[in-house]
Short mmCIF file of C-alpha atoms in Angstrom, two decimals:
data_model
loop_
_atom_site.label_atom_id
_atom_site.label_comp_id
_atom_site.label_asym_id
_atom_site.label_seq_id
_atom_site.Cartn_x
_atom_site.Cartn_y
_atom_site.Cartn_z
CA MET A 1 -104.26 2.79 73.03
CA HIS A 2 -105.38 5.57 70.69
CA TYR A 3 -108.94 6.67 71.33
CA MET A 4 -110.41 8.25 68.18
CA MET A 5 -113.65 10.23 68.24
CA LEU A 6 -115.27 10.72 64.82
CA ASP A 7 -117.73 13.42 63.80
CA THR A 8 -120.88 12.38 61.92
CA CYS A 9 -119.65 13.97 58.69
CA VAL A 10 -116.61 11.68 58.72
CA LEU A 11 -118.76 8.56 59.03
CA LEU A 12 -121.11 9.71 56.27
CA ASP A 13 -118.25 10.62 53.93
CA ILE A 14 -116.41 7.31 54.22
CA SER A 15 -119.73 5.46 53.86
CA THR A 16 -120.64 6.93 50.49
CA ARG A 17 -117.44 7.86 48.66
CA LYS A 18 -115.81 5.08 46.66
CA THR A 19 -112.43 6.80 46.95
CA ASP A 20 -112.63 6.36 50.73
CA LEU A 21 -112.88 2.56 50.65
CA PRO A 22 -109.17 2.24 51.59
CA ILE A 23 -109.90 4.40 54.63
CA VAL A 24 -112.64 2.04 55.76
CA SER A 25 -110.26 -0.90 55.34
CA ALA A 26 -107.50 0.87 57.25
CA LEU A 27 -109.85 1.70 60.14
CA GLU A 28 -111.03 -1.90 60.26
CA GLU A 29 -107.42 -3.07 60.46
CA LEU A 30 -106.43 -0.56 63.16
CA VAL A 31 -109.44 -1.56 65.26
CA SER A 32 -108.88 -5.29 64.79
CA ILE A 33 -105.21 -5.16 65.88
CA GLY A 34 -106.12 -3.08 68.93
CA ASN A 35 -104.20 0.02 67.94
CA VAL A 36 -107.34 2.17 67.84
CA ARG A 37 -110.57 2.25 69.80
CA LEU A 38 -113.26 4.29 68.13
CA VAL A 39 -115.27 6.51 70.46
CA ILE A 40 -118.71 7.34 69.04
CA PRO A 41 -121.14 9.57 71.00
CA ASP A 42 -124.80 8.57 70.89
CA LEU A 43 -125.72 11.85 69.19
CA VAL A 44 -123.33 10.96 66.34
CA VAL A 45 -124.89 7.50 66.01
CA SER A 46 -128.38 9.04 65.85
CA GLU A 47 -127.38 11.63 63.28
CA PHE A 48 -125.62 9.00 61.17
CA ASN A 49 -128.70 6.77 61.19
CA ARG A 50 -130.94 9.70 60.21
CA ASN A 51 -128.79 10.73 57.26
CA LYS A 52 -127.11 7.60 55.87
CA ASP A 53 -129.97 6.61 53.53
CA ASN A 54 -130.41 10.14 52.24
CA VAL A 55 -126.70 10.54 51.52
CA ALA A 56 -126.55 7.15 49.80
CA GLU A 57 -129.58 8.03 47.67
CA LYS A 58 -127.99 11.33 46.67
CA THR A 59 -124.89 9.45 45.58
CA THR A 60 -127.06 7.08 43.54
CA ARG A 61 -128.91 9.98 41.90
CA ARG A 62 -125.61 11.70 41.09
CA LEU A 63 -124.29 8.52 39.47
CA SER A 64 -127.46 8.14 37.43
CA GLN A 65 -127.41 11.79 36.34
CA GLU A 66 -123.78 11.63 35.27
CA PHE A 67 -124.53 8.50 33.25
CA LYS A 68 -127.40 10.26 31.48
CA GLN A 69 -125.17 13.23 30.69
CA VAL A 70 -122.50 11.01 29.16
CA ARG A 71 -125.05 9.10 27.09
CA SER A 72 -126.57 12.35 25.86
CA VAL A 73 -123.17 13.63 24.74
CA VAL A 74 -122.38 10.35 22.96
CA GLU A 75 -125.75 10.33 21.19
CA GLU A 76 -125.21 13.88 19.96
CA PHE A 77 -121.50 13.84 19.11
CA GLY A 78 -120.62 10.14 18.88
CA GLY A 79 -120.07 10.15 15.13
CA ASN A 80 -119.56 6.88 13.23
CA ASN A 81 -118.77 4.90 16.39
CA LYS A 82 -121.87 6.06 18.21
CA GLY A 83 -123.60 2.69 17.95
CA THR A 84 -120.76 0.82 19.61
CA ALA A 85 -120.50 3.43 22.34
CA ILE A 86 -124.23 3.28 23.04
CA GLU A 87 -124.04 -0.50 23.42
CA VAL A 88 -121.25 -0.14 25.95
CA LEU A 89 -123.25 2.48 27.83
CA LYS A 90 -126.26 0.19 27.90
CA GLU A 91 -124.10 -2.44 29.56
CA VAL A 92 -122.88 0.09 32.10
CA GLY A 93 -126.45 1.23 32.66
CA SER A 94 -127.51 -2.29 33.49
CA ARG A 95 -124.86 -2.32 36.22
CA LEU A 96 -125.92 0.94 37.84
CA PRO A 97 -128.16 -0.78 40.43
CA LEU A 98 -125.18 -2.94 41.45
CA LEU A 99 -122.95 0.11 41.70
CA SER A 100 -125.58 1.83 43.82
CA GLU A 101 -125.85 -1.17 46.11
CA ALA A 102 -122.13 -0.87 46.75
CA ASN A 103 -122.92 2.29 48.72
CA TYR A 104 -125.02 0.29 51.15
CA ALA A 105 -122.35 -2.39 51.43
CA THR A 106 -119.89 0.24 52.57
CA ILE A 107 -122.46 1.72 54.95
CA SER A 108 -122.82 -1.74 56.47
CA ARG A 109 -119.06 -1.90 57.09
CA VAL A 110 -119.13 1.50 58.79
CA GLU A 111 -122.09 0.41 60.91
CA HIS A 112 -120.04 -2.59 62.03
CA LEU A 113 -117.26 -0.24 63.10
CA ILE A 114 -119.81 1.77 65.07
CA GLU A 115 -121.10 -1.39 66.75
CA LYS A 116 -117.59 -2.25 67.94
CA SER A 117 -116.89 1.29 69.14
CA LEU A 118 -116.97 2.67 72.66
CA LYS A 119 -120.30 4.48 73.01
CA VAL A 120 -120.50 7.80 74.86
CA GLU A 121 -123.75 9.31 76.07
CA ALA A 122 -124.34 13.05 76.00
CA THR A 123 -123.98 14.16 79.62
CA ASP A 124 -125.72 17.08 81.29
CA SER A 125 -122.35 18.67 82.01
CA ALA A 126 -121.39 18.53 78.33
CA LYS A 127 -124.70 20.10 77.37
CA LEU A 128 -124.24 22.90 79.92
CA ALA A 129 -120.71 23.53 78.68
CA ALA A 130 -122.07 23.72 75.14
CA VAL A 131 -124.65 26.29 76.23
CA ALA A 132 -121.87 28.34 77.83
CA ARG A 133 -120.02 28.27 74.52
CA ALA A 134 -123.13 29.56 72.78
CA LEU A 135 -123.55 32.41 75.25
CA ASP A 136 -119.89 33.39 74.88
CA LYS A 137 -120.05 33.14 71.06
CA ARG A 138 -117.06 30.79 71.10
CA ALA A 139 -116.52 28.24 68.36
CA PRO A 140 -118.47 26.47 66.99
CA PHE A 141 -120.85 29.41 67.56
CA HIS A 142 -118.54 31.91 65.84
CA ILE A 143 -120.61 31.65 62.66
CA SER A 144 -124.32 32.30 62.20
CA LYS A 145 -125.83 28.83 62.55
CA ASN A 146 -127.18 26.50 65.18
CA SER A 147 -124.09 24.51 66.19
CA MET A 148 -125.33 23.03 69.46
CA ALA A 149 -124.75 19.41 68.40
CA ASP A 150 -121.17 20.27 67.35
CA ALA A 151 -120.60 22.04 70.66
CA VAL A 152 -121.87 19.06 72.66
CA LEU A 153 -119.61 16.80 70.59
CA ILE A 154 -116.43 18.74 71.38
CA GLU A 155 -117.41 18.99 75.06
CA LEU A 156 -117.95 15.20 75.17
CA PHE A 157 -114.48 14.77 73.71
CA THR A 158 -113.07 17.09 76.35
CA GLU A 159 -114.78 15.13 79.13
CA PHE A 160 -113.58 11.82 77.72
CA VAL A 161 -109.99 13.04 77.62
CA THR A 162 -110.21 14.40 81.17
CA ASN A 163 -111.70 11.20 82.56
CA ASN A 164 -109.15 8.91 80.87
CA GLN A 165 -105.86 10.77 81.17
CA SER A 166 -104.36 8.53 83.84
CA GLY A 167 -103.60 5.62 81.51
CA GLY A 168 -101.07 7.32 79.26
CA ASP A 169 -103.26 6.88 76.18
CA ALA A 170 -103.57 9.21 73.20
CA PHE A 171 -106.77 10.94 72.08
CA VAL A 172 -107.71 11.91 68.54
CA PHE A 173 -110.60 14.08 67.36
CA VAL A 174 -111.48 13.90 63.66
CA THR A 175 -113.96 16.08 61.78
CA HIS A 176 -114.47 17.14 58.16
CA ASN A 177 -116.49 20.13 59.35
CA HIS A 178 -113.86 22.81 58.72
CA ASN A 179 -116.20 25.75 59.16
CA ASP A 180 -117.21 24.93 62.73
CA PHE A 181 -114.03 23.39 64.11
CA SER A 182 -110.95 24.50 62.16
CA SER A 183 -108.92 27.66 62.08
CA LYS A 184 -108.05 29.42 58.84
CA ASP A 185 -105.53 26.62 58.38
CA HIS A 186 -107.97 23.70 58.25
CA ARG A 187 -105.34 21.39 59.68
CA GLU A 188 -105.45 23.25 62.98
CA PRO A 189 -108.33 23.58 65.48
CA HIS A 190 -110.04 26.92 65.95
CA GLN A 191 -108.32 29.04 68.57
CA ASP A 192 -111.36 28.66 70.85
CA PHE A 193 -110.45 24.96 71.10
CA SER A 194 -106.72 25.51 71.67
CA GLU A 195 -106.88 24.58 75.35
CA ILE A 196 -108.50 21.23 74.53
CA PHE A 197 -105.65 20.26 72.21
CA SER A 198 -102.78 21.78 74.19
CA SER A 199 -101.56 18.44 75.59
CA SER A 200 -99.05 16.41 73.58
CA ASN A 201 -101.31 13.34 73.63
CA VAL A 202 -104.46 15.10 72.35
CA HIS A 203 -104.65 15.60 68.59
CA TYR A 204 -106.91 17.34 66.08
CA PHE A 205 -107.36 16.27 62.46
CA SER A 206 -109.55 17.74 59.74
CA THR A 207 -109.29 14.66 57.51
CA ILE A 208 -109.60 11.01 58.46
CA SER A 209 -106.72 10.11 56.12
CA SER A 210 -104.28 12.39 57.96
CA ALA A 211 -105.38 10.90 61.28
CA ILE A 212 -104.78 7.36 60.02
CA ASN A 213 -101.35 8.28 58.64
CA PHE A 214 -100.47 9.77 62.01
CA LEU A 215 -101.37 6.53 63.75
CA ASP A 216 -99.79 4.16 61.23
CA GLU A 217 -98.00 5.70 58.27
CA GLY A 218 -98.03 2.57 56.13
CA ILE A 219 -101.45 1.05 56.72
CA LEU A 220 -103.41 3.44 54.50
CA GLU A 221 -100.89 3.09 51.70
CA ASP A 222 -101.21 -0.69 51.88
CA ALA A 223 -105.01 -0.46 51.81
CA GLN A 224 -104.87 1.96 48.91
CA PHE A 225 -102.70 -0.44 46.93
CA GLU A 226 -105.43 -3.07 47.11
CA TYR A 227 -107.89 -0.72 45.41
CA ASP A 228 -105.49 0.65 42.81
CA PHE A 229 -105.20 -2.44 40.63
CA ALA A 230 -107.52 -0.79 38.11
CA GLN A 231 -107.40 2.89 37.20
CA GLU A 232 -110.76 4.46 36.43
CA THR A 233 -111.67 7.74 34.82
CA ARG A 234 -112.75 10.48 37.17
CA SER A 235 -116.39 11.44 37.48
CA LEU A 236 -117.78 14.50 35.76
CA GLN A 237 -118.50 16.04 39.16
CA GLU A 238 -114.87 15.59 40.23
CA ILE A 239 -113.69 17.33 37.08
CA LEU A 240 -116.15 20.20 37.51
CA SER A 241 -115.22 20.61 41.18
CA ALA A 242 -111.52 20.71 40.32
CA MET A 243 -112.21 23.26 37.60
CA ASP A 244 -114.16 25.46 40.03
CA GLU A 245 -111.22 25.47 42.43
CA LEU A 246 -108.72 26.26 39.67
CA VAL A 247 -110.89 29.09 38.32
CA ASP A 248 -111.09 30.60 41.82
CA LYS A 249 -107.32 30.40 42.30
CA VAL A 250 -106.45 31.77 38.87
CA TRP A 251 -108.82 34.68 39.46
CA TYR A 252 -107.41 35.24 42.95
CA ASN A 253 -103.84 35.43 41.65
CA ARG A 254 -104.91 38.05 39.11
CA HIS A 255 -106.68 39.92 41.91
CA CYS A 256 -103.44 39.97 43.94
CA ASN A 257 -101.58 41.37 40.92
CA ARG A 258 -104.17 44.12 40.61
CA ALA A 259 -103.90 44.88 44.35
CA TYR A 260 -100.12 45.20 43.91
CA HIS A 261 -100.54 47.70 41.08
CA ILE A 262 -103.11 49.68 43.09
CA LYS A 263 -100.71 49.86 46.03
CA ASN A 264 -97.93 51.09 43.77
CA GLY A 265 -100.08 53.67 42.01
CA ASN A 266 -100.21 51.98 38.64
CA ILE A 267 -103.99 51.54 38.96
CA ARG A 268 -106.26 54.15 40.55
CA ILE A 269 -109.52 53.51 42.42
CA ILE A 270 -112.09 56.01 41.12
CA PRO A 271 -115.68 56.94 42.13
CA ASP A 272 -118.54 55.00 40.56
CA ASP A 273 -119.82 58.11 38.75
CA ASP A 274 -116.48 58.57 37.02
CA LYS A 275 -116.94 57.54 33.37
CA ARG A 276 -113.33 56.54 32.78
CA TYR A 277 -112.59 52.91 31.91
CA GLY A 278 -109.44 50.95 31.14
CA ASN A 279 -106.62 48.98 32.69
CA GLU A 280 -105.34 51.97 34.66
CA VAL A 281 -108.52 52.55 36.72
CA ILE A 282 -111.09 50.56 38.68
CA HIS A 283 -114.37 51.82 40.16
CA GLU A 284 -114.89 51.78 43.93
CA SER A 285 -117.88 49.39 43.95
CA ILE A 286 -116.09 46.91 41.67
CA TRP A 287 -113.02 46.95 43.91
CA ARG A 288 -115.14 46.42 47.04
CA SER A 289 -116.79 43.40 45.41
CA ALA A 290 -113.40 42.07 44.38
CA LEU A 291 -112.07 42.35 47.94
CA GLU A 292 -115.08 40.45 49.28
CA ALA A 293 -114.69 37.74 46.64
CA ALA A 294 -110.99 37.45 47.45
CA ARG A 295 -111.78 37.05 51.16
CA LYS A 296 -114.11 34.14 50.36
CA VAL A 297 -111.45 32.43 48.23
CA VAL A 298 -108.88 32.68 51.03
CA GLU A 299 -111.35 31.22 53.53
CA LYS A 300 -112.36 28.41 51.18
CA TYR A 301 -108.95 26.98 50.25
CA ASP A 302 -105.87 26.02 52.24
CA ASP A 303 -103.42 27.17 49.57
CA THR A 304 -103.94 30.48 47.75
CA GLY A 305 -100.33 31.28 46.98
CA PRO A 306 -98.23 33.22 46.47
CA TRP A 307 -96.90 30.99 43.69
CA ASP A 308 -93.69 31.25 41.72
CA ASP A 309 -93.72 31.26 37.93
CA PHE A 310 -93.45 27.48 37.70
CA GLU A 311 -96.33 26.87 40.13
CA TRP A 312 -98.41 29.53 38.38
CA GLY A 313 -97.80 27.77 35.07
CA ILE A 314 -98.85 24.41 36.52
CA LEU A 315 -102.07 25.96 37.86
CA ASN A 316 -102.98 27.43 34.48
CA GLY A 317 -101.99 24.21 32.72
CA LYS A 318 -104.32 22.14 34.87
CA LEU A 319 -107.24 24.46 34.15
CA SER A 320 -106.49 24.46 30.44
CA ALA A 321 -106.29 20.65 30.35
CA LEU A 322 -109.58 20.10 32.18
CA ARG A 323 -111.37 22.59 29.98
CA TRP A 324 -109.98 20.89 26.87
CA VAL A 325 -111.33 17.55 28.14
CA LEU A 326 -114.80 19.08 28.41
CA GLY A 327 -114.74 20.64 24.96
CA ASP A 328 -112.98 24.02 25.16
CA GLU A 329 -109.97 24.96 23.07
CA TRP A 330 -106.49 24.70 24.56
CA ASP A 331 -105.36 27.68 26.68
CA MET A 332 -108.92 28.69 27.56
CA LEU A 333 -108.19 30.43 30.89
CA ASP A 334 -111.03 32.96 31.22
CA THR A 335 -112.22 33.46 34.80
#
């Protein structure tokens, strides 16, 4: 048996993202065939119940806002075919309530998974262990936020593993909360949790899809196939999010090139009161800001290079293509 403990963020994500419907189906299948037993602490159930409606409503508002943006663009730039396009949009608009209700249908499926799960109550020992983590400033208290619930969660997982080791089962912890639980490589747990995941039958995953593929490599692919019979355009928010990531990475690569030239003396760092400007110099305050921005990019993304010329070309090509879709000219790569 594989015992899988899920963080609240995982349950909320798969409840409200249409792209995660295959994941819900795969989990349902794994549970039904007895390959997986979900382990859901009571604090996760409570947090899920408090936030599910709010998250679903945010998804509905996002969908409505994106629809309004598209309609506004069509009305302004639709040209001779604007009337036909507006009629189509009206039809889509009439279906928005149905699309919104789909969120709650998925939430209902996730709630059914929770009902069938093995419930775990927050014990006093787990709470005390969480307090000890807070006092020692160990993850998830390594960042400036109140992470007590996360700490209790990981301590409950630790207790569950300890109390059930005799049966030869495997234990899986899944969270999408990279900041609190993951190392710099989001696929790995923070070093403060290394002892928890040191055994060969105890596993950490930062995405639910990777956990499912670990348990059954083909089941998620089969579930995905069922939802891929119709290809749909991506949402505006998806495109904007992808563009943000590409802009960050293109800028970061240029930053690394500048750091190389500084190291080799081709570019000099000069005081802020120095009035010289140009490609051969950079002022101290600007360079400090650039270093801080680069640090944030490295922390934010799993892959920040280095890239070879081919990979670098692909990165720029993706950014150029997305910007062209949203109205810029080809080869617009300003960052």
